[in-house]
Short mmCIF file of C-alpha atoms in Angstrom, two decimals:
data_model
loop_
_atom_site.label_atom_id
_atom_site.label_comp_id
_atom_site.label_asym_id
_atom_site.label_seq_id
_atom_site.Cartn_x
_atom_site.Cartn_y
_atom_site.Cartn_z
CA MET A 1 -32.95 0.35 20.68
CA ASP A 2 -32.69 4.14 20.38
CA ASN A 3 -31.37 4.88 16.87
CA ARG A 4 -31.73 8.65 17.10
CA ILE A 5 -28.66 10.67 16.14
CA THR A 6 -27.45 12.87 18.98
CA GLN A 7 -26.30 16.48 18.67
CA GLU A 8 -22.83 15.36 19.68
CA GLU A 9 -22.72 12.91 16.76
CA ILE A 10 -23.90 15.64 14.39
CA ARG A 11 -21.16 17.98 15.59
CA LYS A 12 -18.55 15.26 15.20
CA THR A 13 -19.77 14.40 11.70
CA ASN A 14 -19.74 18.05 10.63
CA ARG A 15 -16.21 18.46 11.90
CA GLN A 16 -15.01 15.37 10.05
CA LEU A 17 -16.76 16.50 6.86
CA ILE A 18 -15.10 19.90 7.01
CA TYR A 19 -11.64 18.46 7.63
CA ARG A 20 -12.01 15.89 4.84
CA TYR A 21 -13.30 18.53 2.42
CA ILE A 22 -10.23 20.69 3.06
CA TYR A 23 -8.03 17.60 2.70
CA ASP A 24 -9.53 16.88 -0.73
CA ASN A 25 -9.70 20.55 -1.72
CA PRO A 26 -6.61 22.45 -0.53
CA ARG A 27 -7.00 26.22 -0.25
CA SER A 28 -10.69 26.07 0.63
CA SER A 29 -12.63 29.09 1.85
CA SER A 30 -15.38 29.24 4.45
CA PRO A 31 -18.04 30.25 1.86
CA GLY A 32 -16.90 27.43 -0.42
CA ILE A 33 -17.15 24.89 2.39
CA CYS A 34 -20.62 26.14 3.35
CA SER A 35 -21.81 25.83 -0.25
CA ALA A 36 -20.24 22.41 -0.88
CA LEU A 37 -21.37 20.77 2.37
CA GLY A 38 -24.62 22.63 2.96
CA LEU A 39 -23.54 23.75 6.43
CA SER A 40 -24.30 27.04 8.15
CA ARG A 41 -21.74 29.82 8.49
CA PRO A 42 -21.53 29.53 12.31
CA THR A 43 -20.96 25.76 12.09
CA VAL A 44 -18.16 26.14 9.55
CA ALA A 45 -16.59 29.15 11.30
CA THR A 46 -16.53 27.42 14.69
CA ASN A 47 -14.97 24.26 13.31
CA LEU A 48 -12.40 26.13 11.21
CA SER A 49 -11.34 28.09 14.28
CA ALA A 50 -10.96 24.93 16.38
CA LEU A 51 -9.15 23.00 13.64
CA GLU A 52 -6.73 25.88 13.15
CA GLN A 53 -6.14 26.30 16.87
CA GLU A 54 -5.31 22.60 17.24
CA GLY A 55 -2.90 22.72 14.29
CA LEU A 56 -4.79 20.44 11.92
CA ILE A 57 -5.27 23.18 9.33
CA VAL A 58 -3.36 26.32 8.39
CA ARG A 59 -4.20 29.53 6.59
CA ALA A 60 -3.10 29.48 2.95
CA GLY A 61 -3.62 33.07 1.84
CA LEU A 62 -6.68 34.95 0.64
CA GLN A 63 -9.06 34.11 -2.18
CA GLU A 64 -8.41 36.01 -5.40
CA ASN A 65 -10.91 37.51 -7.85
CA VAL A 66 -13.45 38.57 -5.25
CA GLN A 67 -15.69 41.25 -6.73
CA VAL A 68 -17.29 42.63 -3.59
CA GLY A 69 -16.31 42.70 0.09
CA ARG A 70 -13.41 41.19 1.96
CA ARG A 71 -11.46 38.35 0.43
CA PRO A 72 -12.15 35.08 2.28
CA VAL A 73 -9.31 33.29 4.05
CA LEU A 74 -8.17 30.06 2.39
CA TYR A 75 -7.38 26.95 4.45
CA SER A 76 -5.30 23.83 3.83
CA ILE A 77 -4.60 20.88 6.05
CA ARG A 78 -1.24 20.57 7.78
CA PRO A 79 0.28 17.46 6.16
CA ASP A 80 2.73 16.82 8.98
CA TYR A 81 0.08 16.98 11.71
CA ARG A 82 0.46 13.21 11.79
CA ILE A 83 3.21 10.98 10.38
CA SER A 84 3.12 7.24 9.75
CA ILE A 85 6.11 4.90 9.63
CA GLY A 86 6.41 1.85 7.37
CA VAL A 87 9.08 -0.80 7.91
CA GLU A 88 10.03 -3.53 5.44
CA VAL A 89 12.02 -6.27 7.12
CA LEU A 90 14.01 -8.43 4.70
CA GLU A 91 16.55 -11.17 5.34
CA THR A 92 19.58 -8.86 5.14
CA ARG A 93 18.25 -5.32 5.41
CA VAL A 94 15.51 -3.13 6.86
CA ILE A 95 13.90 -0.28 4.92
CA ILE A 96 12.13 2.45 6.92
CA ALA A 97 9.92 5.13 5.38
CA ALA A 98 7.94 8.02 6.84
CA VAL A 99 4.94 9.55 5.08
CA ASP A 100 2.71 12.52 5.86
CA LEU A 101 -1.09 12.72 5.68
CA TYR A 102 -0.97 13.05 1.89
CA GLY A 103 1.15 9.92 1.64
CA GLN A 104 4.21 11.90 0.61
CA ARG A 105 7.53 10.42 1.67
CA THR A 106 9.24 12.58 4.29
CA GLY A 107 12.08 10.21 5.13
CA LEU A 108 13.72 7.00 3.93
CA SER A 109 16.47 4.85 5.40
CA THR A 110 18.03 1.47 4.65
CA SER A 111 20.01 -0.46 7.26
CA SER A 112 21.97 -3.70 6.93
CA ILE A 113 20.49 -6.06 9.51
CA SER A 114 20.54 -9.86 9.29
CA TYR A 115 17.08 -10.97 10.32
CA LYS A 116 16.63 -13.68 12.92
CA ASN A 117 13.43 -14.48 14.75
CA LYS A 118 15.02 -13.56 18.07
CA ASP A 119 14.49 -10.82 20.62
CA ALA A 120 17.94 -9.29 20.02
CA CYS A 121 17.11 -8.76 16.35
CA TYR A 122 13.76 -7.14 17.08
CA ARG A 123 15.43 -4.88 19.64
CA GLU A 124 18.01 -3.84 17.02
CA ILE A 125 15.33 -3.10 14.42
CA CYS A 126 13.37 -1.02 16.92
CA SER A 127 16.51 0.90 17.83
CA HIS A 128 16.93 1.81 14.14
CA ILE A 129 13.29 2.89 13.96
CA LEU A 130 13.64 5.16 16.98
CA SER A 131 16.88 6.64 15.61
CA PHE A 132 15.14 7.24 12.27
CA ILE A 133 12.28 9.09 13.98
CA ASP A 134 14.70 11.26 15.95
CA LYS A 135 16.92 11.93 12.93
CA HIS A 136 13.93 13.24 10.98
CA HIS A 137 12.75 15.34 13.94
CA ILE A 138 9.35 13.65 14.14
CA PRO A 139 7.64 14.39 17.48
CA HIS A 140 6.58 11.14 19.11
CA ASP A 141 3.03 12.39 19.61
CA HIS A 142 2.77 12.96 15.84
CA VAL A 143 3.42 9.30 14.98
CA LEU A 144 0.22 7.47 14.06
CA GLY A 145 1.83 4.05 14.19
CA ILE A 146 4.45 1.64 12.86
CA ALA A 147 3.31 -0.78 10.15
CA ILE A 148 5.72 -3.67 9.61
CA THR A 149 5.85 -5.92 6.59
CA MET A 150 7.72 -9.18 6.13
CA GLN A 151 7.53 -12.00 3.60
CA GLY A 152 4.62 -13.64 5.35
CA LEU A 153 0.90 -13.50 5.96
CA ALA A 154 -0.57 -11.32 8.69
CA SER A 155 -3.75 -11.99 10.62
CA PRO A 156 -6.71 -9.74 9.68
CA ASP A 157 -6.13 -7.64 12.81
CA GLY A 158 -2.43 -7.26 12.02
CA ARG A 159 -1.40 -8.70 15.39
CA THR A 160 0.16 -12.00 14.30
CA LEU A 161 2.15 -13.51 11.45
CA VAL A 162 -0.09 -16.45 10.65
CA TYR A 163 2.27 -17.87 8.01
CA GLY A 164 5.97 -17.05 7.88
CA GLU A 165 7.59 -20.07 6.29
CA ILE A 166 10.04 -17.97 4.24
CA MET A 167 11.51 -16.15 7.25
CA LYS A 168 10.74 -18.91 9.76
CA ASN A 169 8.57 -16.74 12.02
CA THR A 170 5.09 -18.25 11.86
CA GLY A 171 3.11 -17.30 14.95
CA THR A 172 5.21 -14.25 15.83
CA GLY A 173 3.13 -11.59 17.56
CA ILE A 174 3.42 -7.84 17.14
CA GLU A 175 4.46 -7.56 20.78
CA VAL A 176 8.05 -8.36 19.72
CA PHE A 177 8.09 -4.78 18.38
CA GLU A 178 5.63 -3.16 20.78
CA ARG A 179 7.80 -3.94 23.80
CA TYR A 180 10.46 -1.58 22.39
CA LEU A 181 8.33 1.02 20.59
CA PRO A 182 5.97 3.52 22.29
CA PHE A 183 3.61 3.55 19.30
CA PRO A 184 0.78 1.42 17.91
CA CYS A 185 2.29 -1.37 15.78
CA SER A 186 0.84 -3.87 13.33
CA PHE A 187 1.85 -6.29 10.59
CA ILE A 188 0.79 -6.04 6.95
CA HIS A 189 1.39 -8.52 4.12
CA ASP A 190 4.04 -7.15 1.74
CA PRO A 191 1.96 -7.40 -1.50
CA ALA A 192 -0.90 -5.64 0.31
CA ALA A 193 1.52 -2.85 1.26
CA ALA A 194 2.69 -2.57 -2.36
CA ALA A 195 -0.94 -2.42 -3.51
CA LEU A 196 -1.65 0.40 -1.03
CA SER A 197 1.28 2.32 -2.50
CA GLN A 198 -0.12 1.75 -5.98
CA LEU A 199 -3.53 3.02 -4.88
CA GLN A 200 -1.98 6.18 -3.47
CA SER A 201 -0.23 6.96 -6.75
CA SER A 202 -3.27 6.07 -8.90
CA PRO A 203 -6.29 8.18 -7.83
CA ASP A 204 -8.44 6.72 -10.61
CA MET A 205 -7.54 3.10 -9.97
CA ALA A 206 -10.68 0.95 -9.86
CA ASP A 207 -11.24 -2.54 -8.46
CA SER A 208 -8.17 -4.55 -9.45
CA ILE A 209 -5.91 -7.49 -8.77
CA TYR A 210 -2.34 -6.57 -7.89
CA LEU A 211 0.32 -9.15 -8.74
CA SER A 212 3.78 -8.72 -7.23
CA LEU A 213 6.44 -10.40 -9.37
CA SER A 214 9.49 -10.43 -7.12
CA THR A 215 11.59 -12.91 -5.17
CA HIS A 216 8.25 -14.58 -4.53
CA LEU A 217 4.92 -14.22 -6.26
CA GLY A 218 2.31 -12.39 -4.21
CA GLY A 219 -0.96 -10.62 -4.67
CA ALA A 220 -3.74 -8.46 -3.33
CA ILE A 221 -7.30 -7.73 -4.35
CA ILE A 222 -8.40 -4.10 -4.40
CA ALA A 223 -12.13 -3.55 -3.86
CA ASP A 224 -13.70 -0.10 -3.52
CA ARG A 225 -10.14 1.29 -3.17
CA HIS A 226 -9.49 -0.87 -0.12
CA ILE A 227 -7.31 -3.95 0.22
CA ALA A 228 -9.54 -6.98 0.79
CA VAL A 229 -8.41 -8.79 3.93
CA GLY A 230 -10.39 -12.01 4.11
CA LYS A 231 -11.42 -14.05 7.11
CA HIS A 232 -8.22 -15.84 8.16
CA GLY A 233 -5.36 -13.77 6.74
CA HIS A 234 -4.60 -15.72 3.56
CA HIS A 235 -6.75 -13.73 1.17
CA ALA A 236 -5.44 -13.47 -2.43
CA THR A 237 -2.61 -15.98 -1.94
CA PHE A 238 -2.69 -16.90 -5.62
CA GLU A 239 0.93 -18.04 -5.35
CA HIS A 240 -0.10 -21.27 -3.60
CA ILE A 241 -2.68 -22.42 -6.11
CA GLN A 242 -1.30 -25.71 -7.41
CA ALA A 243 -1.00 -25.28 -11.18
CA PHE A 244 1.41 -28.16 -11.89
CA PRO A 245 0.83 -31.00 -9.37
CA ASN A 246 4.03 -32.77 -10.42
CA GLY A 247 6.09 -29.60 -10.68
CA LYS A 248 8.89 -28.11 -8.60
CA PRO A 249 8.61 -28.08 -4.79
CA CYS A 250 7.21 -24.90 -3.29
CA TYR A 251 8.26 -23.54 0.09
CA CYS A 252 4.69 -24.19 1.28
CA GLY A 253 5.23 -27.96 0.98
CA GLN A 254 3.21 -28.52 -2.20
CA LYS A 255 4.54 -29.05 -5.69
CA GLY A 256 3.94 -26.90 -8.73
CA CYS A 257 2.39 -23.81 -7.11
CA TRP A 258 2.29 -20.65 -9.20
CA ASP A 259 5.18 -19.30 -7.11
CA THR A 260 7.45 -21.98 -8.59
CA VAL A 261 6.98 -20.68 -12.14
CA CYS A 262 6.02 -16.99 -11.82
CA SER A 263 8.63 -15.70 -9.37
CA MET A 264 11.96 -14.02 -10.06
CA PRO A 265 14.12 -17.06 -9.12
CA ALA A 266 12.04 -19.25 -11.43
CA LEU A 267 12.98 -16.91 -14.27
CA THR A 268 16.57 -15.84 -13.58
CA ASP A 269 17.85 -18.89 -11.66
CA GLY A 270 19.89 -16.68 -9.31
CA GLU A 271 21.14 -14.23 -11.93
CA GLU A 272 20.59 -10.53 -11.27
CA PRO A 273 17.50 -9.35 -13.22
CA GLU A 274 19.38 -6.47 -14.88
CA GLU A 275 22.01 -8.86 -16.25
CA PHE A 276 19.41 -11.46 -17.27
CA PHE A 277 17.32 -8.98 -19.24
CA ARG A 278 20.34 -7.31 -20.84
CA LYS A 279 21.48 -10.62 -22.27
CA MET A 280 17.93 -11.65 -23.13
CA ARG A 281 17.26 -8.43 -25.09
CA GLU A 282 20.56 -9.01 -26.91
CA GLY A 283 19.11 -12.31 -28.15
CA ASP A 284 20.60 -14.92 -25.82
CA GLU A 285 18.68 -18.05 -26.83
CA LYS A 286 18.47 -19.69 -23.39
CA ARG A 287 17.26 -16.52 -21.67
CA CYS A 288 14.78 -15.76 -24.46
CA GLU A 289 13.31 -19.23 -24.01
CA SER A 290 13.10 -18.73 -20.22
CA TRP A 291 11.34 -15.39 -20.65
CA ASN A 292 8.90 -16.84 -23.17
CA THR A 293 8.08 -19.69 -20.77
CA PHE A 294 7.67 -17.25 -17.88
CA LEU A 295 5.27 -15.04 -19.89
CA THR A 296 3.28 -18.08 -20.99
CA HIS A 297 2.83 -19.23 -17.41
CA LEU A 298 1.97 -15.69 -16.32
CA ALA A 299 -0.65 -15.46 -19.08
CA ARG A 300 -2.27 -18.65 -17.78
CA LEU A 301 -2.41 -17.21 -14.28
CA ILE A 302 -3.81 -13.90 -15.52
CA LYS A 303 -6.44 -15.72 -17.57
CA ASP A 304 -7.61 -17.73 -14.58
CA LEU A 305 -7.74 -14.69 -12.30
CA HIS A 306 -9.53 -12.66 -14.94
CA LEU A 307 -12.12 -15.39 -15.48
CA VAL A 308 -12.86 -15.56 -11.76
CA ASN A 309 -12.92 -11.83 -11.04
CA ASP A 310 -13.15 -9.95 -14.39
CA LEU A 311 -10.96 -7.22 -12.92
CA ASP A 312 -8.00 -5.21 -14.15
CA ILE A 313 -4.61 -6.82 -13.45
CA MET A 314 -1.76 -4.62 -12.20
CA LEU A 315 1.72 -6.14 -12.57
CA GLY A 316 4.18 -4.87 -9.98
CA GLY A 317 7.25 -5.98 -8.07
CA HIS A 318 10.91 -6.13 -9.04
CA LEU A 319 10.23 -7.60 -12.51
CA ALA A 320 7.66 -4.98 -13.59
CA PRO A 321 10.24 -2.43 -14.89
CA TYR A 322 11.60 -4.98 -17.35
CA PHE A 323 8.33 -5.55 -19.22
CA THR A 324 7.95 -3.96 -22.67
CA GLU A 325 4.85 -3.18 -24.73
CA GLU A 326 5.70 -6.24 -26.80
CA ASP A 327 5.64 -8.39 -23.65
CA ILE A 328 2.22 -7.05 -22.67
CA SER A 329 0.93 -7.74 -26.19
CA PHE A 330 2.23 -11.30 -25.86
CA LEU A 331 0.29 -11.70 -22.59
CA TYR A 332 -2.92 -10.49 -24.24
CA ARG A 333 -2.48 -12.91 -27.15
CA GLU A 334 -1.88 -15.83 -24.81
CA VAL A 335 -4.87 -14.88 -22.62
CA ARG A 336 -7.17 -14.61 -25.65
CA ARG A 337 -5.91 -17.94 -26.98
CA ARG A 338 -6.93 -19.66 -23.74
CA CYS A 339 -10.03 -17.68 -22.81
CA PRO A 340 -13.52 -18.86 -23.91
CA PHE A 341 -14.70 -15.24 -24.17
CA GLU A 342 -13.63 -12.40 -26.40
CA GLU A 343 -11.25 -10.13 -24.47
CA GLU A 344 -10.18 -6.56 -25.11
CA ASP A 345 -6.61 -5.37 -24.60
CA ASP A 346 -7.68 -3.16 -21.71
CA PHE A 347 -7.14 -4.93 -18.38
CA ILE A 348 -3.37 -5.44 -17.93
CA ALA A 349 -1.29 -2.55 -16.60
CA LEU A 350 2.25 -2.10 -15.33
CA SER A 351 3.24 -0.48 -12.06
CA SER A 352 5.97 2.13 -12.30
CA LEU A 353 6.57 2.53 -8.56
CA PRO A 354 10.12 2.44 -7.11
CA ALA A 355 11.66 -0.35 -5.07
CA TYR A 356 10.82 1.26 -1.72
CA GLN A 357 7.09 1.17 -2.46
CA ILE A 358 6.49 -1.59 0.12
CA SER A 359 7.70 0.41 3.12
CA ILE A 360 5.74 3.45 1.93
CA GLY A 361 2.65 1.32 1.34
CA ALA A 362 2.95 -0.14 4.82
CA ALA A 363 3.00 3.37 6.30
CA LEU A 364 -0.14 4.25 4.35
CA LYS A 365 -2.07 1.72 6.41
CA TYR A 366 -2.22 4.15 9.34
CA ILE A 367 -2.78 7.18 7.12
CA HIS A 368 -5.86 5.59 5.55
CA ALA A 369 -7.19 4.59 8.97
CA PHE A 370 -6.74 8.15 10.22
CA LEU A 371 -8.56 9.67 7.25
CA GLU A 372 -11.40 7.17 7.42
CA ASN A 373 -11.98 7.47 11.14
CA LEU A 374 -10.46 10.85 11.96
CA GLU A 375 -10.23 9.64 15.54
CA ASN A 376 -7.78 12.42 16.36
CA VAL A 377 -10.05 15.14 15.03
CA GLU A 378 -12.09 16.01 18.09
CA GLU A 379 -15.46 17.58 17.67
CA ALA A 380 -15.98 21.31 18.15
CA GLU A 381 -19.00 22.93 19.72
CA GLU A 382 -21.27 24.80 17.32
CA SER A 383 -21.82 28.42 18.27
#
């Protein structure tokens, strides 16, 4: 096998390096790029010219504080060169978000749609997506793709819902959307989408476990700032570990899964979270007891996950905003009480992201793929 690197591959690599450097360092100059990447002036100049001509980068003024000679031109990427769309499909509504190459939200819409696993429903959702794109004046050739999340597990390639017991759509293929949308489409598990959103807002976030405490318990494992996928599509499904074999029935068919004790319905019993926590903080005895039981169960789950992985735990989802410092301290005490090792109070954190984080996180799937592969950044010839 010939493993030699061709000149074409070198040119492509240089071009990707230059684009990524400008992405990470807005307002970069040609001399600065040469120095940082160790590339020649002709190589950098040729690629900058091509990237600018194609619209991937724009001029951002001139460098200040230059002692001698002409001030170098500064370059930044064009964030709207590509746009990604994320769609969260729930039982009674659909949330659509658009993000640019920096993951910044450029559009958000919520529509009341009653979900049914039928062609007419998918056609209606797609119609809303297309209207959203047109309303926000997004050129179709700028759309990287449509990432769709539901309350179900997606196959590793994002083509199939391998488990959709909640919304009764197990086995549904992405073609139900692709037949109405002229863009690449894929599924993504909703906790994975939320974890992607958390990664985007936390540049220093290390390897972690993300726990989504919402209508259902869910999770994702973050490794090397990527969402671990697994072999069959059910990676990090902590919610279906059977903690109480004789407990309440779970929608998966087992009894006593973690979802039955660490989800929002298990805590509030149908009451709106805001009302539950208002009364609980006022000292309502029944709700205080429910919250104490919930935190105790959650501490057990955190302890087990921490023993297996020894990673930071990020608590997100609809319940995260209601946690207080006192609640986190309670979790640490309960973890230490059950853990055979000494533990520091340094591995539980709270997410502060808004409710629409899942649709934004879904959209980030295509942004990350673009930045990692830069498939749309064609190589330029070196002069």
